[in-house]
């Protein structure tokens, strides 16, 4: 059942839960996420990130995601994650995506507002939801390290509640991704989450909030963040690593004379198990 983002995050926020948003770069990951959601009887978000275009072109993976969502026995939002190019966002909307994220967080506040406003106007024409980001969630650089200045103090990198109010009012977005101590990719050290900032932003803007860099966060930190306003959790890295671990276990068991379809199936089942575990956490279990 294909639905928009606003429908899912508004309900999640009301119930003090979070809906899981999983990047699906191939058929195996699409099936893993849908099967996990149907097994648990919960809504879910299939995501495609613009940065994955070279791995899974939008024109190929997008229709697969949409078809799976329409056939699913649970509500499914098909969402473009971390879109930076307006033409690319429009391409996703033309395909039928029910939600897009515009990420202009690396630009000035004024530029972020102006770009996000354009996306909201565009998405309204399709009846789609819009997520935007304010603050600096650390991203891994291609050569290791980070492409964001990790030396920035929290007050400079994290989302400011007063700025968030101005941003939300000016843009009319449906969900806000905030920076409060998470990072994309694999954590080099244990993350220190500023949950007090989540509370302050939530009370200020009244919007469902989004956690990016959800992989690797401890169960206790998930629960604290979700109880205090996080209604959507982006999760990909550890799901992907679980798939690789499933393949490794198969190779250890059967040796190298294993067919590719067997490896793909081992990865799918391992990813499904990891998604089920993550969804249970997001539900507060």
PDB file of C-alpha atoms in Angstrom:
ATOM      1  CA  UNK A   1       0.000   0.000   0.000  1.00  0.00           C
ATOM      2  CA  UNK A   2       1.711   3.165  -1.215  1.00  0.00           C
ATOM      3  CA  UNK A   3       1.419   6.167   1.138  1.00  0.00           C
ATOM      4  CA  UNK A   4       3.202   9.473   1.693  1.00  0.00           C
ATOM      5  CA  UNK A   5       5.767  10.292   4.366  1.00  0.00           C
ATOM      6  CA  UNK A   6       3.579  12.694   6.321  1.00  0.00           C
ATOM      7  CA  UNK A   7       0.995   9.988   6.950  1.00  0.00           C
ATOM      8  CA  UNK A   8       3.596   7.691   8.513  1.00  0.00           C
ATOM      9  CA  UNK A   9       5.646  10.158  10.554  1.00  0.00           C
ATOM     10  CA  UNK A  10       2.636  12.006  11.966  1.00  0.00           C
ATOM     11  CA  UNK A  11       1.225   8.729  13.270  1.00  0.00           C
ATOM     12  CA  UNK A  12       4.627   7.592  14.562  1.00  0.00           C
ATOM     13  CA  UNK A  13       5.121  10.871  16.431  1.00  0.00           C
ATOM     14  CA  UNK A  14       1.656  10.603  17.962  1.00  0.00           C
ATOM     15  CA  UNK A  15       2.488   7.121  19.280  1.00  0.00           C
ATOM     16  CA  UNK A  16       6.031   8.033  20.397  1.00  0.00           C
ATOM     17  CA  UNK A  17       7.472   5.518  17.971  1.00  0.00           C
ATOM     18  CA  UNK A  18       9.648   5.842  14.883  1.00  0.00           C
ATOM     19  CA  UNK A  19       9.141   4.438  11.425  1.00  0.00           C
ATOM     20  CA  UNK A  20      12.193   2.794   9.908  1.00  0.00           C
ATOM     21  CA  UNK A  21      13.558   4.201   6.644  1.00  0.00           C
ATOM     22  CA  UNK A  22      15.847   1.786   4.816  1.00  0.00           C
ATOM     23  CA  UNK A  23      17.944   2.484   1.735  1.00  0.00           C
ATOM     24  CA  UNK A  24      17.311  -0.258  -0.802  1.00  0.00           C
ATOM     25  CA  UNK A  25      20.021  -0.450  -3.457  1.00  0.00           C
ATOM     26  CA  UNK A  26      18.943  -3.725  -5.074  1.00  0.00           C
ATOM     27  CA  UNK A  27      16.103  -6.223  -5.321  1.00  0.00           C
ATOM     28  CA  UNK A  28      17.388  -8.244  -2.358  1.00  0.00           C
ATOM     29  CA  UNK A  29      17.291  -5.255  -0.028  1.00  0.00           C
ATOM     30  CA  UNK A  30      13.839  -4.197  -1.273  1.00  0.00           C
ATOM     31  CA  UNK A  31      12.503  -7.677  -0.559  1.00  0.00           C
ATOM     32  CA  UNK A  32      14.273  -7.837   2.810  1.00  0.00           C
ATOM     33  CA  UNK A  33      12.654  -4.608   4.003  1.00  0.00           C
ATOM     34  CA  UNK A  34       9.157  -5.370   2.702  1.00  0.00           C
ATOM     35  CA  UNK A  35       9.224  -8.922   4.071  1.00  0.00           C
ATOM     36  CA  UNK A  36      10.365  -7.656   7.481  1.00  0.00           C
ATOM     37  CA  UNK A  37       7.633  -5.015   7.578  1.00  0.00           C
ATOM     38  CA  UNK A  38       4.937  -7.485   6.538  1.00  0.00           C
ATOM     39  CA  UNK A  39       6.136 -10.030   9.082  1.00  0.00           C
ATOM     40  CA  UNK A  40       5.871  -7.407  11.820  1.00  0.00           C
ATOM     41  CA  UNK A  41       2.701  -5.861  10.412  1.00  0.00           C
ATOM     42  CA  UNK A  42       4.199  -2.366  10.501  1.00  0.00           C
ATOM     43  CA  UNK A  43       4.572   0.529   8.051  1.00  0.00           C
ATOM     44  CA  UNK A  44       7.977   1.171   6.544  1.00  0.00           C
ATOM     45  CA  UNK A  45       9.886   3.532   4.261  1.00  0.00           C
ATOM     46  CA  UNK A  46      11.858   2.405   1.212  1.00  0.00           C
ATOM     47  CA  UNK A  47      14.552   4.953   0.372  1.00  0.00           C
ATOM     48  CA  UNK A  48      16.819   5.633  -2.544  1.00  0.00           C
ATOM     49  CA  UNK A  49      19.718   8.019  -1.946  1.00  0.00           C
ATOM     50  CA  UNK A  50      20.992  10.189  -4.765  1.00  0.00           C
ATOM     51  CA  UNK A  51      24.542   9.154  -3.865  1.00  0.00           C
ATOM     52  CA  UNK A  52      23.630   5.556  -4.786  1.00  0.00           C
ATOM     53  CA  UNK A  53      22.846   6.489  -8.390  1.00  0.00           C
ATOM     54  CA  UNK A  54      26.003   4.776  -9.698  1.00  0.00           C
ATOM     55  CA  UNK A  55      25.082   1.568  -7.841  1.00  0.00           C
ATOM     56  CA  UNK A  56      21.359   1.553  -8.578  1.00  0.00           C
ATOM     57  CA  UNK A  57      20.120   4.079 -11.153  1.00  0.00           C
ATOM     58  CA  UNK A  58      16.886   5.718 -10.063  1.00  0.00           C
ATOM     59  CA  UNK A  59      15.173   4.783 -13.328  1.00  0.00           C
ATOM     60  CA  UNK A  60      15.859   1.090 -12.618  1.00  0.00           C
ATOM     61  CA  UNK A  61      15.448   0.726  -8.853  1.00  0.00           C
ATOM     62  CA  UNK A  62      12.670   3.314  -8.497  1.00  0.00           C
ATOM     63  CA  UNK A  63       9.967   1.356 -10.373  1.00  0.00           C
ATOM     64  CA  UNK A  64      10.948  -1.795  -8.451  1.00  0.00           C
ATOM     65  CA  UNK A  65      10.537   0.037  -5.127  1.00  0.00           C
ATOM     66  CA  UNK A  66       7.199   1.492  -6.185  1.00  0.00           C
ATOM     67  CA  UNK A  67       5.845  -1.839  -7.394  1.00  0.00           C
ATOM     68  CA  UNK A  68       6.876  -3.518  -4.134  1.00  0.00           C
ATOM     69  CA  UNK A  69       5.221  -0.742  -2.121  1.00  0.00           C
ATOM     70  CA  UNK A  70       1.954  -1.008  -4.038  1.00  0.00           C
ATOM     71  CA  UNK A  71       1.847  -4.775  -3.588  1.00  0.00           C
ATOM     72  CA  UNK A  72       2.769  -4.692   0.126  1.00  0.00           C
ATOM     73  CA  UNK A  73       0.245  -5.641   2.795  1.00  0.00           C
ATOM     74  CA  UNK A  74       1.433  -2.753   4.991  1.00  0.00           C
ATOM     75  CA  UNK A  75       1.705   1.018   4.362  1.00  0.00           C
ATOM     76  CA  UNK A  76       4.928   1.834   2.502  1.00  0.00           C
ATOM     77  CA  UNK A  77       6.361   5.245   1.640  1.00  0.00           C
ATOM     78  CA  UNK A  78       8.825   5.442  -1.262  1.00  0.00           C
ATOM     79  CA  UNK A  79      11.211   8.262  -0.458  1.00  0.00           C
ATOM     80  CA  UNK A  80      14.183   9.947  -2.121  1.00  0.00           C
ATOM     81  CA  UNK A  81      16.925  10.338   0.472  1.00  0.00           C
ATOM     82  CA  UNK A  82      19.506  13.167   0.458  1.00  0.00           C
ATOM     83  CA  UNK A  83      18.478  14.709  -2.834  1.00  0.00           C
ATOM     84  CA  UNK A  84      20.628  17.671  -3.759  1.00  0.00           C
ATOM     85  CA  UNK A  85      19.736  18.268  -7.410  1.00  0.00           C
ATOM     86  CA  UNK A  86      16.269  19.665  -8.155  1.00  0.00           C
ATOM     87  CA  UNK A  87      16.079  17.879 -11.501  1.00  0.00           C
ATOM     88  CA  UNK A  88      16.856  14.583  -9.772  1.00  0.00           C
ATOM     89  CA  UNK A  89      14.122  15.186  -7.190  1.00  0.00           C
ATOM     90  CA  UNK A  90      11.655  15.921  -9.974  1.00  0.00           C
ATOM     91  CA  UNK A  91      12.667  12.702 -11.707  1.00  0.00           C
ATOM     92  CA  UNK A  92      11.782  10.769  -8.538  1.00  0.00           C
ATOM     93  CA  UNK A  93       8.446  12.564  -8.259  1.00  0.00           C
ATOM     94  CA  UNK A  94       7.684  11.866 -11.917  1.00  0.00           C
ATOM     95  CA  UNK A  95       8.290   8.162 -11.253  1.00  0.00           C
ATOM     96  CA  UNK A  96       5.760   8.229  -8.433  1.00  0.00           C
ATOM     97  CA  UNK A  97       7.846   8.672  -5.268  1.00  0.00           C
ATOM     98  CA  UNK A  98       5.555   9.873  -2.493  1.00  0.00           C
ATOM     99  CA  UNK A  99       8.227  11.794  -0.607  1.00  0.00           C
ATOM    100  CA  UNK A 100      11.539  13.533  -1.226  1.00  0.00           C
ATOM    101  CA  UNK A 101      14.281  14.887   0.985  1.00  0.00           C
ATOM    102  CA  UNK A 102      16.095  18.014  -0.089  1.00  0.00           C
ATOM    103  CA  UNK A 103      19.483  18.261   1.591  1.00  0.00           C
ATOM    104  CA  UNK A 104      20.848  21.801   1.387  1.00  0.00           C
ATOM    105  CA  UNK A 105      22.211  21.646   4.933  1.00  0.00           C
ATOM    106  CA  UNK A 106      25.793  22.373   3.836  1.00  0.00           C
ATOM    107  CA  UNK A 107      24.685  25.740   2.443  1.00  0.00           C
ATOM    108  CA  UNK A 108      23.881  28.916   4.353  1.00  0.00           C
ATOM    109  CA  UNK A 109      20.621  29.120   6.268  1.00  0.00           C
ATOM    110  CA  UNK A 110      19.180  31.506   3.701  1.00  0.00           C
ATOM    111  CA  UNK A 111      20.158  29.279   0.779  1.00  0.00           C
ATOM    112  CA  UNK A 112      18.789  26.197   2.553  1.00  0.00           C
ATOM    113  CA  UNK A 113      15.452  27.957   3.057  1.00  0.00           C
ATOM    114  CA  UNK A 114      15.255  29.199  -0.542  1.00  0.00           C
ATOM    115  CA  UNK A 115      16.079  25.801  -2.068  1.00  0.00           C
ATOM    116  CA  UNK A 116      13.739  23.941   0.270  1.00  0.00           C
ATOM    117  CA  UNK A 117      10.888  26.323  -0.558  1.00  0.00           C
ATOM    118  CA  UNK A 118      11.284  25.467  -4.239  1.00  0.00           C
ATOM    119  CA  UNK A 119      11.134  21.748  -3.478  1.00  0.00           C
ATOM    120  CA  UNK A 120       8.007  22.133  -1.332  1.00  0.00           C
ATOM    121  CA  UNK A 121       6.247  23.989  -4.155  1.00  0.00           C
ATOM    122  CA  UNK A 122       7.329  21.276  -6.602  1.00  0.00           C
ATOM    123  CA  UNK A 123       6.275  18.384  -4.340  1.00  0.00           C
ATOM    124  CA  UNK A 124       2.859  19.925  -3.744  1.00  0.00           C
ATOM    125  CA  UNK A 125       2.124  19.468  -7.435  1.00  0.00           C
ATOM    126  CA  UNK A 126       2.508  15.703  -6.934  1.00  0.00           C
ATOM    127  CA  UNK A 127       0.838  15.462  -3.526  1.00  0.00           C
ATOM    128  CA  UNK A 128       4.183  14.357  -2.093  1.00  0.00           C
ATOM    129  CA  UNK A 129       5.782  15.024   1.293  1.00  0.00           C
ATOM    130  CA  UNK A 130       9.050  16.874   1.881  1.00  0.00           C
ATOM    131  CA  UNK A 131      11.829  16.283   4.405  1.00  0.00           C
ATOM    132  CA  UNK A 132      14.696  18.750   4.817  1.00  0.00           C
ATOM    133  CA  UNK A 133      17.781  18.952   6.999  1.00  0.00           C
ATOM    134  CA  UNK A 134      19.066  21.675   9.289  1.00  0.00           C
ATOM    135  CA  UNK A 135      22.424  21.233  11.036  1.00  0.00           C
ATOM    136  CA  UNK A 136      25.512  19.218  10.149  1.00  0.00           C
ATOM    137  CA  UNK A 137      25.172  15.438  10.359  1.00  0.00           C
ATOM    138  CA  UNK A 138      28.690  14.103   9.785  1.00  0.00           C
ATOM    139  CA  UNK A 139      29.181  12.224   6.512  1.00  0.00           C
ATOM    140  CA  UNK A 140      32.081   9.897   5.691  1.00  0.00           C
ATOM    141  CA  UNK A 141      34.384  11.138   2.932  1.00  0.00           C
ATOM    142  CA  UNK A 142      35.265   8.873   0.018  1.00  0.00           C
ATOM    143  CA  UNK A 143      38.880   8.576   1.092  1.00  0.00           C
ATOM    144  CA  UNK A 144      38.182   7.972   4.754  1.00  0.00           C
ATOM    145  CA  UNK A 145      37.601  10.474   7.514  1.00  0.00           C
ATOM    146  CA  UNK A 146      34.762  12.957   7.136  1.00  0.00           C
ATOM    147  CA  UNK A 147      33.868  15.626   4.644  1.00  0.00           C
ATOM    148  CA  UNK A 148      32.325  17.769   7.379  1.00  0.00           C
ATOM    149  CA  UNK A 149      34.565  19.637   9.835  1.00  0.00           C
ATOM    150  CA  UNK A 150      34.451  17.410  12.900  1.00  0.00           C
ATOM    151  CA  UNK A 151      36.172  20.129  14.900  1.00  0.00           C
ATOM    152  CA  UNK A 152      32.990  22.212  14.909  1.00  0.00           C
ATOM    153  CA  UNK A 153      31.591  22.599  18.457  1.00  0.00           C
ATOM    154  CA  UNK A 154      28.070  21.235  18.995  1.00  0.00           C
ATOM    155  CA  UNK A 155      26.511  24.706  19.037  1.00  0.00           C
ATOM    156  CA  UNK A 156      27.848  25.284  15.512  1.00  0.00           C
ATOM    157  CA  UNK A 157      27.160  21.811  14.086  1.00  0.00           C
ATOM    158  CA  UNK A 158      23.965  20.801  15.866  1.00  0.00           C
ATOM    159  CA  UNK A 159      20.477  22.024  14.980  1.00  0.00           C
ATOM    160  CA  UNK A 160      19.528  25.269  16.705  1.00  0.00           C
ATOM    161  CA  UNK A 161      15.904  25.268  17.981  1.00  0.00           C
ATOM    162  CA  UNK A 162      15.306  28.938  17.166  1.00  0.00           C
ATOM    163  CA  UNK A 163      16.672  28.525  13.654  1.00  0.00           C
ATOM    164  CA  UNK A 164      14.558  25.378  13.263  1.00  0.00           C
ATOM    165  CA  UNK A 165      11.371  27.351  13.996  1.00  0.00           C
ATOM    166  CA  UNK A 166      12.213  29.959  11.370  1.00  0.00           C
ATOM    167  CA  UNK A 167      13.112  27.222   8.895  1.00  0.00           C
ATOM    168  CA  UNK A 168       9.916  25.227   9.460  1.00  0.00           C
ATOM    169  CA  UNK A 169       7.651  28.268   9.177  1.00  0.00           C
ATOM    170  CA  UNK A 170       9.392  29.553   6.041  1.00  0.00           C
ATOM    171  CA  UNK A 171       9.464  26.206   4.207  1.00  0.00           C
ATOM    172  CA  UNK A 172       6.289  24.351   5.359  1.00  0.00           C
ATOM    173  CA  UNK A 173       8.109  21.005   5.327  1.00  0.00           C
ATOM    174  CA  UNK A 174       6.561  17.802   6.697  1.00  0.00           C
ATOM    175  CA  UNK A 175       9.583  16.440   8.592  1.00  0.00           C
ATOM    176  CA  UNK A 176      12.910  17.857   9.756  1.00  0.00           C
ATOM    177  CA  UNK A 177      16.192  15.949   9.902  1.00  0.00           C
ATOM    178  CA  UNK A 178      18.282  17.326  12.743  1.00  0.00           C
ATOM    179  CA  UNK A 179      21.878  17.080  13.900  1.00  0.00           C
ATOM    180  CA  UNK A 180      22.301  16.020  17.529  1.00  0.00           C
ATOM    181  CA  UNK A 181      25.327  13.722  17.576  1.00  0.00           C
ATOM    182  CA  UNK A 182      24.725  10.984  15.016  1.00  0.00           C
ATOM    183  CA  UNK A 183      26.883  10.342  11.944  1.00  0.00           C
ATOM    184  CA  UNK A 184      26.489   8.507   8.650  1.00  0.00           C
ATOM    185  CA  UNK A 185      28.329   5.236   8.166  1.00  0.00           C
ATOM    186  CA  UNK A 186      30.243   3.190  10.749  1.00  0.00           C
ATOM    187  CA  UNK A 187      31.017   4.914  14.043  1.00  0.00           C
ATOM    188  CA  UNK A 188      34.694   5.173  14.945  1.00  0.00           C
ATOM    189  CA  UNK A 189      33.735   5.955  18.542  1.00  0.00           C
ATOM    190  CA  UNK A 190      30.546   5.606  20.561  1.00  0.00           C
ATOM    191  CA  UNK A 191      28.184   8.451  19.623  1.00  0.00           C
ATOM    192  CA  UNK A 192      27.191  10.930  22.316  1.00  0.00           C
ATOM    193  CA  UNK A 193      23.644  12.022  21.544  1.00  0.00           C
ATOM    194  CA  UNK A 194      22.284  15.355  22.741  1.00  0.00           C
ATOM    195  CA  UNK A 195      18.733  14.210  23.457  1.00  0.00           C
ATOM    196  CA  UNK A 196      18.024  17.481  25.216  1.00  0.00           C
ATOM    197  CA  UNK A 197      18.426  19.161  21.859  1.00  0.00           C
ATOM    198  CA  UNK A 198      15.888  16.765  20.334  1.00  0.00           C
ATOM    199  CA  UNK A 199      13.415  17.823  23.031  1.00  0.00           C
ATOM    200  CA  UNK A 200      14.108  21.513  22.476  1.00  0.00           C
ATOM    201  CA  UNK A 201      13.724  21.310  18.695  1.00  0.00           C
ATOM    202  CA  UNK A 202      10.594  19.165  18.917  1.00  0.00           C
ATOM    203  CA  UNK A 203       8.935  21.567  21.367  1.00  0.00           C
ATOM    204  CA  UNK A 204       9.923  24.535  19.217  1.00  0.00           C
ATOM    205  CA  UNK A 205       8.846  23.328  15.765  1.00  0.00           C
ATOM    206  CA  UNK A 206       6.117  20.767  16.502  1.00  0.00           C
ATOM    207  CA  UNK A 207       7.202  18.660  13.498  1.00  0.00           C
ATOM    208  CA  UNK A 208       8.161  14.979  13.352  1.00  0.00           C
ATOM    209  CA  UNK A 209      11.953  14.824  13.570  1.00  0.00           C
ATOM    210  CA  UNK A 210      14.308  12.550  11.649  1.00  0.00           C
ATOM    211  CA  UNK A 211      17.480  10.799  12.806  1.00  0.00           C
ATOM    212  CA  UNK A 212      20.084  10.328  10.093  1.00  0.00           C
ATOM    213  CA  UNK A 213      23.040   8.061  10.800  1.00  0.00           C
ATOM    214  CA  UNK A 214      20.850   5.613  12.704  1.00  0.00           C
ATOM    215  CA  UNK A 215      23.036   2.530  12.238  1.00  0.00           C
ATOM    216  CA  UNK A 216      25.191   1.754  15.265  1.00  0.00           C
ATOM    217  CA  UNK A 217      23.199   3.752  17.825  1.00  0.00           C
ATOM    218  CA  UNK A 218      22.650   1.862  21.081  1.00  0.00           C
ATOM    219  CA  UNK A 219      19.165   0.535  21.953  1.00  0.00           C
ATOM    220  CA  UNK A 220      19.015   2.857  24.969  1.00  0.00           C
ATOM    221  CA  UNK A 221      19.857   5.897  22.855  1.00  0.00           C
ATOM    222  CA  UNK A 222      17.277   4.903  20.246  1.00  0.00           C
ATOM    223  CA  UNK A 223      14.590   4.704  22.901  1.00  0.00           C
ATOM    224  CA  UNK A 224      15.531   8.039  24.455  1.00  0.00           C
ATOM    225  CA  UNK A 225      15.621   9.819  21.101  1.00  0.00           C
ATOM    226  CA  UNK A 226      12.341   8.313  19.887  1.00  0.00           C
ATOM    227  CA  UNK A 227      10.484   9.013  23.121  1.00  0.00           C
ATOM    228  CA  UNK A 228      11.565  12.630  22.823  1.00  0.00           C
ATOM    229  CA  UNK A 229      10.589  13.389  19.239  1.00  0.00           C
ATOM    230  CA  UNK A 230      12.394  11.288  16.636  1.00  0.00           C
ATOM    231  CA  UNK A 231       9.695   9.824  14.375  1.00  0.00           C
ATOM    232  CA  UNK A 232      11.800   8.534  11.453  1.00  0.00           C
ATOM    233  CA  UNK A 233      15.128   6.712  11.639  1.00  0.00           C
ATOM    234  CA  UNK A 234      17.341   6.336   8.567  1.00  0.00           C
ATOM    235  CA  UNK A 235      19.135   2.999   8.606  1.00  0.00           C
ATOM    236  CA  UNK A 236      21.336   1.442   5.952  1.00  0.00           C
ATOM    237  CA  UNK A 237      24.981   0.749   6.805  1.00  0.00           C
ATOM    238  CA  UNK A 238      24.487  -1.986   9.381  1.00  0.00           C
ATOM    239  CA  UNK A 239      21.746  -3.616   7.311  1.00  0.00           C
ATOM    240  CA  UNK A 240      24.191  -3.775   4.411  1.00  0.00           C
ATOM    241  CA  UNK A 241      26.915  -5.152   6.682  1.00  0.00           C
ATOM    242  CA  UNK A 242      24.484  -7.821   7.903  1.00  0.00           C
ATOM    243  CA  UNK A 243      23.933  -8.876   4.298  1.00  0.00           C
ATOM    244  CA  UNK A 244      27.670  -9.185   3.780  1.00  0.00           C
ATOM    245  CA  UNK A 245      27.980 -11.221   6.974  1.00  0.00           C
ATOM    246  CA  UNK A 246      25.305 -13.576   5.666  1.00  0.00           C
ATOM    247  CA  UNK A 247      27.325 -14.133   2.501  1.00  0.00           C
ATOM    248  CA  UNK A 248      30.517 -14.639   4.512  1.00  0.00           C
ATOM    249  CA  UNK A 249      28.813 -17.271   6.672  1.00  0.00           C
ATOM    250  CA  UNK A 250      27.616 -19.109   3.570  1.00  0.00           C
ATOM    251  CA  UNK A 251      31.132 -19.115   2.099  1.00  0.00           C
ATOM    252  CA  UNK A 252      32.541 -20.383   5.385  1.00  0.00           C
ATOM    253  CA  UNK A 253      30.014 -23.205   5.351  1.00  0.00           C
ATOM    254  CA  UNK A 254      30.193 -24.259   1.695  1.00  0.00           C
ATOM    255  CA  UNK A 255      33.504 -22.942   0.441  1.00  0.00           C
ATOM    256  CA  UNK A 256      33.977 -20.849  -2.663  1.00  0.00           C
ATOM    257  CA  UNK A 257      31.948 -23.063  -4.982  1.00  0.00           C
ATOM    258  CA  UNK A 258      28.780 -21.144  -4.219  1.00  0.00           C
ATOM    259  CA  UNK A 259      26.460 -19.722  -6.859  1.00  0.00           C
ATOM    260  CA  UNK A 260      25.728 -16.013  -6.931  1.00  0.00           C
ATOM    261  CA  UNK A 261      21.988 -16.582  -6.471  1.00  0.00           C
ATOM    262  CA  UNK A 262      22.777 -18.509  -3.270  1.00  0.00           C
ATOM    263  CA  UNK A 263      24.865 -15.582  -2.012  1.00  0.00           C
ATOM    264  CA  UNK A 264      22.116 -13.114  -2.899  1.00  0.00           C
ATOM    265  CA  UNK A 265      19.569 -15.166  -0.981  1.00  0.00           C
ATOM    266  CA  UNK A 266      21.874 -15.455   2.048  1.00  0.00           C
ATOM    267  CA  UNK A 267      22.308 -11.679   2.002  1.00  0.00           C
ATOM    268  CA  UNK A 268      18.558 -11.092   1.688  1.00  0.00           C
ATOM    269  CA  UNK A 269      17.682 -13.289   4.646  1.00  0.00           C
ATOM    270  CA  UNK A 270      20.411 -11.757   6.809  1.00  0.00           C
ATOM    271  CA  UNK A 271      19.262  -8.234   5.925  1.00  0.00           C
ATOM    272  CA  UNK A 272      15.659  -9.121   6.678  1.00  0.00           C
ATOM    273  CA  UNK A 273      16.621 -10.360  10.143  1.00  0.00           C
ATOM    274  CA  UNK A 274      18.558  -7.156  10.796  1.00  0.00           C
ATOM    275  CA  UNK A 275      15.655  -4.983   9.601  1.00  0.00           C
ATOM    276  CA  UNK A 276      13.259  -6.867  11.881  1.00  0.00           C
ATOM    277  CA  UNK A 277      15.587  -6.218  14.812  1.00  0.00           C
ATOM    278  CA  UNK A 278      15.869  -2.531  13.925  1.00  0.00           C
ATOM    279  CA  UNK A 279      12.108  -2.130  13.526  1.00  0.00           C
ATOM    280  CA  UNK A 280      11.565  -3.687  16.934  1.00  0.00           C
ATOM    281  CA  UNK A 281      13.888  -1.093  18.444  1.00  0.00           C
ATOM    282  CA  UNK A 282      12.107   1.731  16.673  1.00  0.00           C
ATOM    283  CA  UNK A 283       8.809   0.406  18.062  1.00  0.00           C
ATOM    284  CA  UNK A 284      10.187   0.564  21.585  1.00  0.00           C
ATOM    285  CA  UNK A 285      10.425  -3.191  22.096  1.00  0.00           C
TER     286      UNK A 285
END
